[in-house]
Amino acid sequence: MAASAAWQRYGELLCGVPEVGLTVDPSRMGYDGAFVERTAPALARAFEAMDALEAGALANPDEGRRVGHYWLRDPARAPTPELRREIEEAARRVQAFAADVHAGRLRPPAGGRFTDLLCVGIGGSALGPMFVADALGDPARDPLRPHFLDNTDPDGFARVLGAIGPRLGQTLVVVTSKSGGTPETRNGMLAARAALDAVGLALGPQAVAITQAGSPMDELARREGWLARFPMWDWVGGRTSETSAVGLLPAALQGLDVEGLLEGARRCDEATRVHDPRRNPAAALALSWLFATGGKGGAKAMVVLPYKDRLLLFSRYLQQLVMESLGKRLDLAGRRVDQGLTVYGNKGSTDQHAYVQQLRDGADDFFAVFVRVLESGGAPAEVEPGVTAGDYLHGFLLGTRAALAEGGRGSVTITVRRVDARSVGALVALFERAVGLYASMVGVNAYHQPGVEAGKKAAAAVLALQARVVGALGPTPRTSEELAAALGEPEVETVHLLLEHLAANGRARSEGEGIGARFSAG
């Protein structure tokens, strides 16, 4: 593309949120005015659906609930006065609780002040808070050091709790689960409880629950006298919960700018309500996805390339937000469509020494989303005459962007002035809105996740089978096939894999190797 033509497209398509210093540049995706006109009816329907969603329309018929994460940063838009008061009260309580912890009005039973924060959650209850904590945190300044248990890995539990070490008695534990029954979160909570028990301390006096009112977790916290209980509403999905207590409480306890986070998200919401793709950055993003994929799942992946260490976890956060929202077998009419948008990425310029070679010269199965941060931050010292390390980083971004364009590979560039609470809030809101608009245009429900529930059910079935396998083990060694036959279980492979796991952890004995191994009670 000639320089003048590229510059003209840049000027025509660039749009953003001036109040938070964010812009979206889709000019290198390759779509033209004809594409915008052709997709205008679908986009108009998406705008109408989004307007109805924000007004309180039923958005998830599978679960019979609304979806209202947009109300969290603008409570005046909540559909009822009661909801508005609940949202405002929760935000006020978050700030007041964090202030009491920081001032030492709330103290750990072991004495002193809280120094560390242990967040226990999974999925959206962890990915958003982890991203924000890493993007905005400063270990030299933060009043509480954040740690996360976001899996059900015993080795992971040991590493995190070991890193806290002697400060466990000064650690505030925040457990986030809508029901309290999510296995990963329950197991993390039990690990934290066991660690505290081992040093003669109880979980309750230094724990906080973020959960749905009346849930088993809520009742447990009330019964054990936990320090506080904050709400999770059924109209806020995990992947869109960062501006609820799920994200705000950990951020406030870490000492981050919660008001700025909400303000950035609210400003971006305002800008992305405009029914004009040339002035709406989320619509520009969604149209870029539609152009790249043709509206078909699996056509191309989205490679997220933030050129900033503080945004390292952004792609992990987006993986859930985008893939859980868009990865659907059926469309709204019940037809099989196998929709989805694969997300991967790390950070620049690390990626230039990893997979940018393939992006430039390999399979044309992706489009890139660059995240550009204008202010370098850190030490401005020159590494060469007139050149700083930040200049190199920015140069690598522009160079890679140009190299991809020369190879006919599409890209979107999102620019923010700096990584601060307002810009992070705006980025969260930008992608939330883009996901909703794109889902409407391709005809899927962005707000349910039947595949996740199917995975949970399958895992429960495997654990039930494991219990039967353990019960069938006896003193006489038997092969996996023999044990499966004794159980009447056709999935011999699953039985074998369970036996290998049990034997490796000292809960069964094994003789031999591979599929011929024989197992007996441990």
XYZ file of C-alpha atoms in Angstrom:
522
model
C 0.000 0.000 0.000
C 1.365 3.425 -0.939
C 2.336 5.682 1.927
C -0.329 8.259 1.096
C -3.040 5.582 0.839
C -1.973 4.040 4.158
C -2.027 7.447 5.802
C -5.455 8.197 4.380
C -6.878 4.885 5.654
C -5.307 5.532 9.044
C -7.008 8.921 9.291
C -10.357 7.588 8.104
C -10.549 4.559 10.398
C -8.792 5.660 13.591
C -11.204 6.029 16.521
C -10.929 5.952 20.271
C -11.768 7.172 23.745
C -10.010 10.551 24.154
C -10.943 10.788 27.847
C -8.648 7.865 28.668
C -6.117 8.272 25.849
C -7.100 5.072 23.999
C -7.317 4.632 20.226
C -8.065 1.696 17.935
C -6.491 1.623 14.485
C -7.952 -1.077 12.185
C -6.466 0.458 9.035
C -4.124 -2.477 8.393
C -6.850 -5.122 8.483
C -7.678 -4.491 4.842
C -11.413 -3.977 4.919
C -12.958 -1.129 2.937
C -16.090 0.985 2.848
C -17.944 -1.662 0.854
C -17.359 -4.193 3.644
C -18.609 -1.718 6.235
C -21.759 -1.083 4.174
C -22.315 -4.794 3.566
C -22.113 -5.602 7.269
C -24.112 -2.551 8.391
C -27.414 -4.456 8.893
C -25.761 -7.105 11.091
C -23.943 -4.429 13.067
C -27.160 -2.440 13.495
C -28.832 -5.537 14.966
C -25.828 -6.009 17.263
C -26.122 -2.431 18.484
C -29.829 -2.946 19.184
C -29.103 -6.178 21.071
C -26.464 -4.414 23.145
C -28.847 -1.572 23.952
C -31.434 -4.100 25.105
C -28.841 -5.946 27.164
C -27.846 -2.794 29.007
C -31.506 -1.959 29.574
C -31.981 -5.254 31.414
C -33.264 -7.646 28.738
C -32.907 -11.369 29.384
C -29.539 -12.202 27.863
C -29.003 -15.796 28.907
C -32.155 -17.885 28.345
C -30.234 -21.058 29.308
C -29.983 -19.786 32.873
C -32.894 -17.346 32.836
C -30.805 -14.335 33.789
C -29.763 -10.905 32.655
C -26.177 -9.811 32.017
C -25.328 -6.510 33.650
C -21.595 -6.028 34.013
C -21.984 -2.619 32.338
C -24.054 -1.399 35.299
C -21.124 -2.034 37.649
C -19.250 1.083 36.485
C -22.389 3.150 35.876
C -24.970 2.106 38.481
C -27.431 4.734 37.261
C -28.008 2.468 34.237
C -29.174 -0.454 36.376
C -32.768 -1.374 35.477
C -34.129 -0.987 39.018
C -33.410 1.353 41.940
C -32.761 -1.695 44.132
C -30.003 -2.948 41.853
C -28.456 0.486 41.708
C -28.324 0.665 45.497
C -26.814 -2.834 45.723
C -24.060 -1.954 43.260
C -23.248 1.340 44.937
C -23.286 -0.216 48.397
C -20.952 -3.035 47.337
C -18.463 -0.555 45.860
C -18.621 1.580 48.998
C -18.047 -1.453 51.226
C -15.064 -2.557 49.135
C -13.381 0.809 49.624
C -14.249 0.984 53.323
C -13.017 -2.544 54.005
C -9.706 -1.912 52.216
C -9.280 1.359 54.128
C -9.834 -0.450 57.443
C -7.214 -3.059 56.532
C -4.669 -0.449 55.419
C -5.223 1.669 58.538
C -4.860 -1.320 60.834
C -8.422 -1.110 62.118
C -8.829 -4.697 60.905
C -5.946 -6.796 62.167
C -4.989 -10.463 61.943
C -5.454 -12.584 65.091
C -1.702 -13.286 65.164
C -1.029 -9.582 65.710
C 0.502 -6.803 63.660
C -1.060 -5.817 60.365
C -2.014 -7.670 57.226
C 0.964 -7.701 54.863
C -0.100 -10.202 52.223
C -3.201 -11.011 50.208
C -4.026 -14.565 49.121
C -6.745 -14.701 46.452
C -8.359 -18.092 45.897
C -10.415 -18.466 42.718
C -10.546 -19.938 39.235
C -11.282 -18.633 35.741
C -12.728 -15.140 35.777
C -12.388 -15.033 39.544
C -8.615 -15.195 39.097
C -7.594 -14.133 35.581
C -8.962 -10.590 35.824
C -7.569 -9.881 39.304
C -4.207 -11.410 38.336
C -3.984 -9.283 35.196
C -4.844 -6.072 37.046
C -2.526 -6.881 39.962
C 0.419 -7.429 37.618
C -0.399 -4.488 35.341
C -0.811 -1.896 38.096
C 1.064 -3.260 41.094
C 4.288 -1.971 42.604
C 5.852 -4.289 45.206
C 7.750 -1.392 46.751
C 4.554 0.578 47.312
C 1.609 -1.821 47.598
C 0.330 -2.153 51.180
C -0.492 -5.844 50.608
C 1.477 -8.234 48.420
C -0.885 -10.304 46.222
C -0.672 -14.079 45.731
C -3.067 -16.363 43.850
C -4.256 -19.949 44.123
C -5.950 -20.372 40.741
C -5.793 -24.114 40.121
C -6.151 -27.404 41.969
C -2.466 -28.318 41.750
C -0.977 -29.413 45.107
C 2.488 -28.427 43.937
C 1.131 -24.992 43.005
C -0.464 -24.674 46.452
C 2.856 -25.530 48.083
C 4.813 -23.021 45.997
C 2.466 -20.104 46.718
C 2.018 -20.876 50.404
C 5.751 -21.498 50.730
C 6.480 -18.090 49.222
C 4.259 -16.484 51.867
C 6.001 -18.541 54.524
C 6.209 -16.905 57.957
C 3.836 -14.118 56.892
C 0.906 -16.540 56.716
C -0.419 -15.188 59.995
C -0.518 -11.703 58.449
C -2.177 -12.881 55.224
C -5.725 -11.904 54.321
C -7.424 -14.734 52.394
C -10.069 -13.782 49.810
C -12.082 -16.735 48.506
C -14.146 -16.050 45.371
C -16.800 -18.493 44.233
C -20.388 -17.837 43.221
C -21.586 -21.033 44.888
C -18.621 -22.236 46.884
C -18.854 -25.591 45.140
C -16.348 -24.966 42.340
C -13.811 -27.755 42.962
C -10.664 -25.771 42.174
C -11.630 -22.923 44.492
C -12.829 -25.242 47.241
C -9.556 -27.184 47.087
C -7.517 -23.970 47.232
C -9.517 -22.811 50.241
C -8.905 -26.164 51.957
C -5.168 -25.840 51.255
C -5.143 -22.359 52.821
C -7.119 -23.653 55.795
C -4.698 -26.557 56.282
C -1.688 -24.237 56.116
C -3.204 -21.976 58.777
C -4.200 -24.956 60.932
C -0.591 -26.151 60.810
C 0.572 -22.973 62.555
C -2.279 -22.908 65.051
C -4.467 -20.366 63.251
C -8.034 -20.504 61.961
C -9.143 -19.458 58.491
C -12.270 -17.536 59.478
C -10.736 -14.598 61.403
C -8.566 -13.675 58.431
C -10.822 -14.628 55.518
C -13.250 -12.841 53.210
C -15.849 -14.414 50.909
C -16.990 -13.056 47.556
C -20.021 -15.154 46.741
C -23.717 -15.186 45.964
C -26.013 -14.355 48.868
C -27.335 -17.515 50.488
C -24.847 -19.819 48.760
C -23.061 -22.608 50.671
C -19.946 -20.387 50.666
C -21.958 -17.515 52.096
C -23.350 -19.750 54.832
C -19.884 -21.138 55.636
C -18.446 -17.641 55.961
C -21.321 -16.532 58.175
C -21.090 -19.635 60.360
C -17.321 -19.349 60.840
C -17.353 -15.597 61.406
C -15.282 -14.542 58.390
C -14.248 -10.902 58.340
C -16.637 -9.939 55.545
C -18.869 -11.232 52.758
C -19.188 -9.423 49.421
C -21.763 -10.144 46.702
C -21.510 -11.992 43.422
C -24.696 -11.473 41.454
C -26.160 -14.006 39.050
C -26.211 -11.307 36.365
C -22.411 -10.966 36.359
C -20.501 -13.743 34.606
C -17.049 -14.670 35.835
C -15.271 -13.502 32.695
C -16.946 -10.083 32.931
C -16.578 -9.662 36.695
C -13.440 -7.532 36.950
C -15.385 -4.369 37.786
C -17.434 -6.161 40.468
C -16.183 -7.012 43.953
C -14.399 -9.961 42.304
C -11.836 -7.599 40.817
C -12.324 -4.455 42.883
C -11.708 -5.972 46.325
C -8.297 -7.515 45.527
C -7.298 -4.330 43.692
C -8.378 -2.092 46.570
C -6.588 -4.273 49.121
C -3.437 -4.152 46.991
C -3.744 -0.372 47.071
C -4.603 0.132 43.410
C -6.730 2.943 41.988
C -10.169 1.326 41.986
C -11.952 4.564 41.116
C -9.683 5.010 38.096
C -10.376 1.445 36.950
C -14.130 2.046 37.090
C -13.805 5.454 35.443
C -11.795 4.056 32.540
C -14.337 1.292 31.971
C -17.258 3.739 32.206
C -15.670 6.165 29.731
C -15.009 3.339 27.280
C -18.583 2.101 27.660
C -19.831 5.580 26.762
C -17.666 5.723 23.638
C -18.639 2.239 22.506
C -22.395 2.847 22.694
C -22.199 5.021 19.564
C -24.012 3.383 16.619
C -21.305 4.300 14.127
C -18.389 1.918 13.424
C -16.203 4.854 12.368
C -16.535 6.428 15.817
C -16.936 3.326 17.966
C -13.642 1.570 18.814
C -15.323 -1.663 19.950
C -17.296 -1.831 16.707
C -14.077 -1.252 14.753
C -12.493 -4.131 16.657
C -15.476 -6.424 16.117
C -15.590 -5.594 12.405
C -11.894 -6.413 12.163
C -12.574 -9.832 13.653
C -15.478 -10.362 11.260
C -13.390 -9.382 8.244
C -10.508 -11.632 9.279
C -12.621 -14.706 10.029
C -15.459 -14.268 7.561
C -17.677 -14.891 10.558
C -16.549 -18.525 10.716
C -14.997 -20.171 13.756
C -11.460 -21.436 13.331
C -10.775 -19.393 10.219
C -8.067 -17.293 11.867
C -6.617 -16.863 15.346
C -6.107 -13.561 17.152
C -2.524 -13.004 18.279
C -2.374 -10.395 21.054
C 0.974 -8.578 21.158
C 1.207 -6.018 23.968
C 4.534 -4.214 23.871
C 4.736 -3.731 27.623
C 5.823 -6.082 30.390
C 2.960 -4.882 32.588
C 0.492 -6.240 30.019
C 1.995 -9.739 29.917
C -1.139 -11.328 31.406
C -3.532 -9.459 29.110
C -3.610 -12.247 26.526
C -4.351 -14.836 29.238
C -7.213 -12.693 30.476
C -8.529 -12.292 26.916
C -8.335 -16.006 26.251
C -11.173 -16.625 28.672
C -13.160 -13.504 27.833
C -13.063 -14.156 24.081
C -12.913 -17.941 23.810
C -15.473 -18.768 26.493
C -17.823 -16.153 25.063
C -17.482 -17.030 21.377
C -16.609 -20.719 21.385
C -20.074 -22.186 20.759
C -21.224 -25.278 18.901
C -24.732 -23.965 18.246
C -25.966 -20.577 17.095
C -29.020 -18.775 18.456
C -31.264 -20.730 16.078
C -29.915 -24.065 17.321
C -27.874 -24.796 14.210
C -24.425 -26.296 14.491
C -21.861 -23.629 13.594
C -18.719 -24.478 15.640
C -17.965 -20.822 16.271
C -14.967 -19.424 18.114
C -11.946 -17.148 17.993
C -8.665 -18.602 19.223
C -6.501 -16.192 21.234
C -2.824 -16.495 21.986
C 0.024 -14.129 22.690
C 2.790 -13.192 25.048
C 4.455 -9.777 24.783
C 6.705 -7.738 22.559
C 9.511 -7.764 21.891
C 9.875 -11.261 23.352
C 7.662 -12.557 20.560
C 10.110 -11.291 17.957
C 12.453 -14.029 19.130
C 9.674 -16.633 19.327
C 6.828 -16.902 16.810
C 6.914 -13.667 14.812
C 8.941 -15.579 12.205
C 5.899 -17.734 11.519
C 3.564 -14.777 11.624
C 5.606 -13.052 8.934
C 6.519 -15.963 6.688
C 4.399 -18.960 7.715
C 0.754 -19.934 7.593
C -1.651 -17.048 7.030
C -4.005 -18.255 9.756
C -4.081 -15.277 12.114
C -4.439 -11.564 12.560
C -2.515 -9.547 15.133
C -3.657 -7.091 17.780
C -0.781 -4.838 18.815
C -1.099 -2.955 22.097
C 1.069 0.153 21.990
C 1.933 2.163 25.129
C 3.232 5.657 24.412
C 4.951 6.440 27.708
C 7.985 4.224 28.258
C 8.187 4.656 32.020
C 11.076 3.288 34.038
C 14.541 4.761 33.675
C 14.877 6.988 30.569
C 18.632 6.455 30.260
C 20.044 6.227 26.751
C 21.419 2.887 25.563
C 22.879 4.549 22.485
C 23.304 8.234 21.689
C 19.789 9.640 21.426
C 18.126 6.237 21.823
C 16.530 4.730 24.934
C 15.467 1.155 25.659
C 11.881 2.374 25.291
C 12.694 3.663 21.800
C 13.878 0.194 20.892
C 10.658 -1.364 22.205
C 8.510 1.085 20.252
C 10.658 0.602 17.166
C 10.248 -3.165 17.364
C 6.461 -2.749 17.497
C 6.327 -0.444 14.487
C 8.822 -2.585 12.606
C 6.913 -5.809 13.227
C 3.646 -4.118 12.290
C 5.197 -2.957 9.014
C 6.732 -6.363 8.315
C 3.373 -8.073 8.781
C 1.694 -5.561 6.489
C 4.349 -6.136 3.808
C 3.569 -9.857 4.037
C -0.152 -9.232 3.603
C -0.957 -10.054 7.235
C -3.653 -8.011 8.919
C -3.308 -6.216 12.241
C -5.132 -3.859 14.576
C -3.182 -1.437 16.762
C -4.595 -0.348 20.110
C -2.755 2.588 21.660
C -2.887 3.839 25.244
C -0.857 6.693 26.664
C 0.266 4.784 29.745
C -0.575 1.675 31.737
C -2.650 3.061 34.579
C -5.964 2.217 36.193
C -8.008 4.236 33.697
C -6.399 2.673 30.617
C -6.621 -0.847 32.053
C -10.298 -0.316 32.833
C -10.822 0.962 29.303
C -9.073 -2.072 27.777
C -11.278 -4.419 29.794
C -14.436 -2.601 28.690
C -13.275 -2.344 25.064
C -12.926 -6.097 24.653
C -16.075 -6.874 26.638
C -18.075 -4.722 24.212
C -16.289 -6.054 21.117
C -17.059 -9.621 22.180
C -20.737 -8.804 22.635
C -21.034 -7.072 19.267
C -19.163 -9.800 17.382
C -21.238 -12.547 19.024
C -24.426 -10.834 17.862
C -23.107 -10.472 14.326
C -22.235 -14.180 14.041
C -25.389 -15.248 15.875
C -24.154 -16.881 19.075
C -24.882 -16.308 22.748
C -21.793 -14.741 24.306
C -23.091 -15.129 27.841
C -23.459 -18.840 28.445
C -20.859 -21.615 28.579
C -22.363 -25.096 28.138
C -18.955 -26.540 27.255
C -17.556 -25.532 30.638
C -20.441 -27.239 32.400
C -19.945 -30.343 30.261
C -16.288 -30.446 31.288
C -17.228 -30.208 34.957
C -19.681 -33.080 34.608
C -17.099 -35.201 32.802
C -14.532 -34.542 35.545
C -17.059 -35.554 38.200
C -17.707 -38.795 36.331
C -13.971 -39.531 36.196
C -13.615 -38.977 39.951
C -16.600 -41.265 40.568
C -14.894 -43.926 38.439
C -11.674 -43.429 40.404
C -13.524 -44.206 43.628
C -14.801 -47.442 42.081
C -11.297 -48.338 40.873
C -9.862 -47.823 44.351
C -12.598 -49.985 45.789
C -11.823 -52.772 43.314
C -8.112 -52.909 44.144
C -7.117 -55.833 46.280
C -3.999 -57.717 47.330
C -3.794 -59.651 44.050
C -2.200 -57.624 41.235
C -4.397 -57.239 38.136
C -3.986 -55.497 34.806
C -6.032 -52.480 33.822
C -8.101 -54.661 31.503
C -8.859 -57.122 34.293
C -9.880 -54.384 36.699
C -12.038 -52.682 34.065
C -13.760 -55.988 33.308
C -14.410 -56.561 37.008
C -16.037 -53.137 37.181
C -17.995 -53.592 33.960
C -16.301 -50.438 32.715
C -15.789 -50.191 28.921
C -13.349 -47.248 29.158
C -10.254 -49.342 29.840
C -7.937 -46.495 28.890
C -9.441 -44.218 31.553
C -9.123 -46.993 34.140
C -5.453 -47.427 33.192
C -4.705 -43.722 33.396
C -6.350 -43.536 36.818
C -4.307 -46.497 38.033
C -1.072 -44.888 36.840
C -1.987 -41.719 38.756
C -2.874 -43.643 41.919
C 0.351 -45.658 41.765
C 2.514 -42.567 41.202
C 1.029 -41.003 44.340
C 1.429 -44.042 46.592
C -2.251 -44.985 46.622
C -1.804 -48.183 44.624
C 1.037 -50.606 43.931
C 2.238 -51.287 40.413
C 4.316 -54.065 38.907
C 5.708 -53.680 35.424
C 5.434 -50.863 32.933
C 3.002 -49.618 30.313
C -0.288 -51.278 29.451
C 0.950 -54.614 30.814
C 1.461 -53.251 34.328
C -0.410 -54.936 37.152
C -1.935 -53.019 40.038
C -2.924 -53.860 43.573
C -4.003 -52.028 46.713
C -1.399 -49.637 48.121
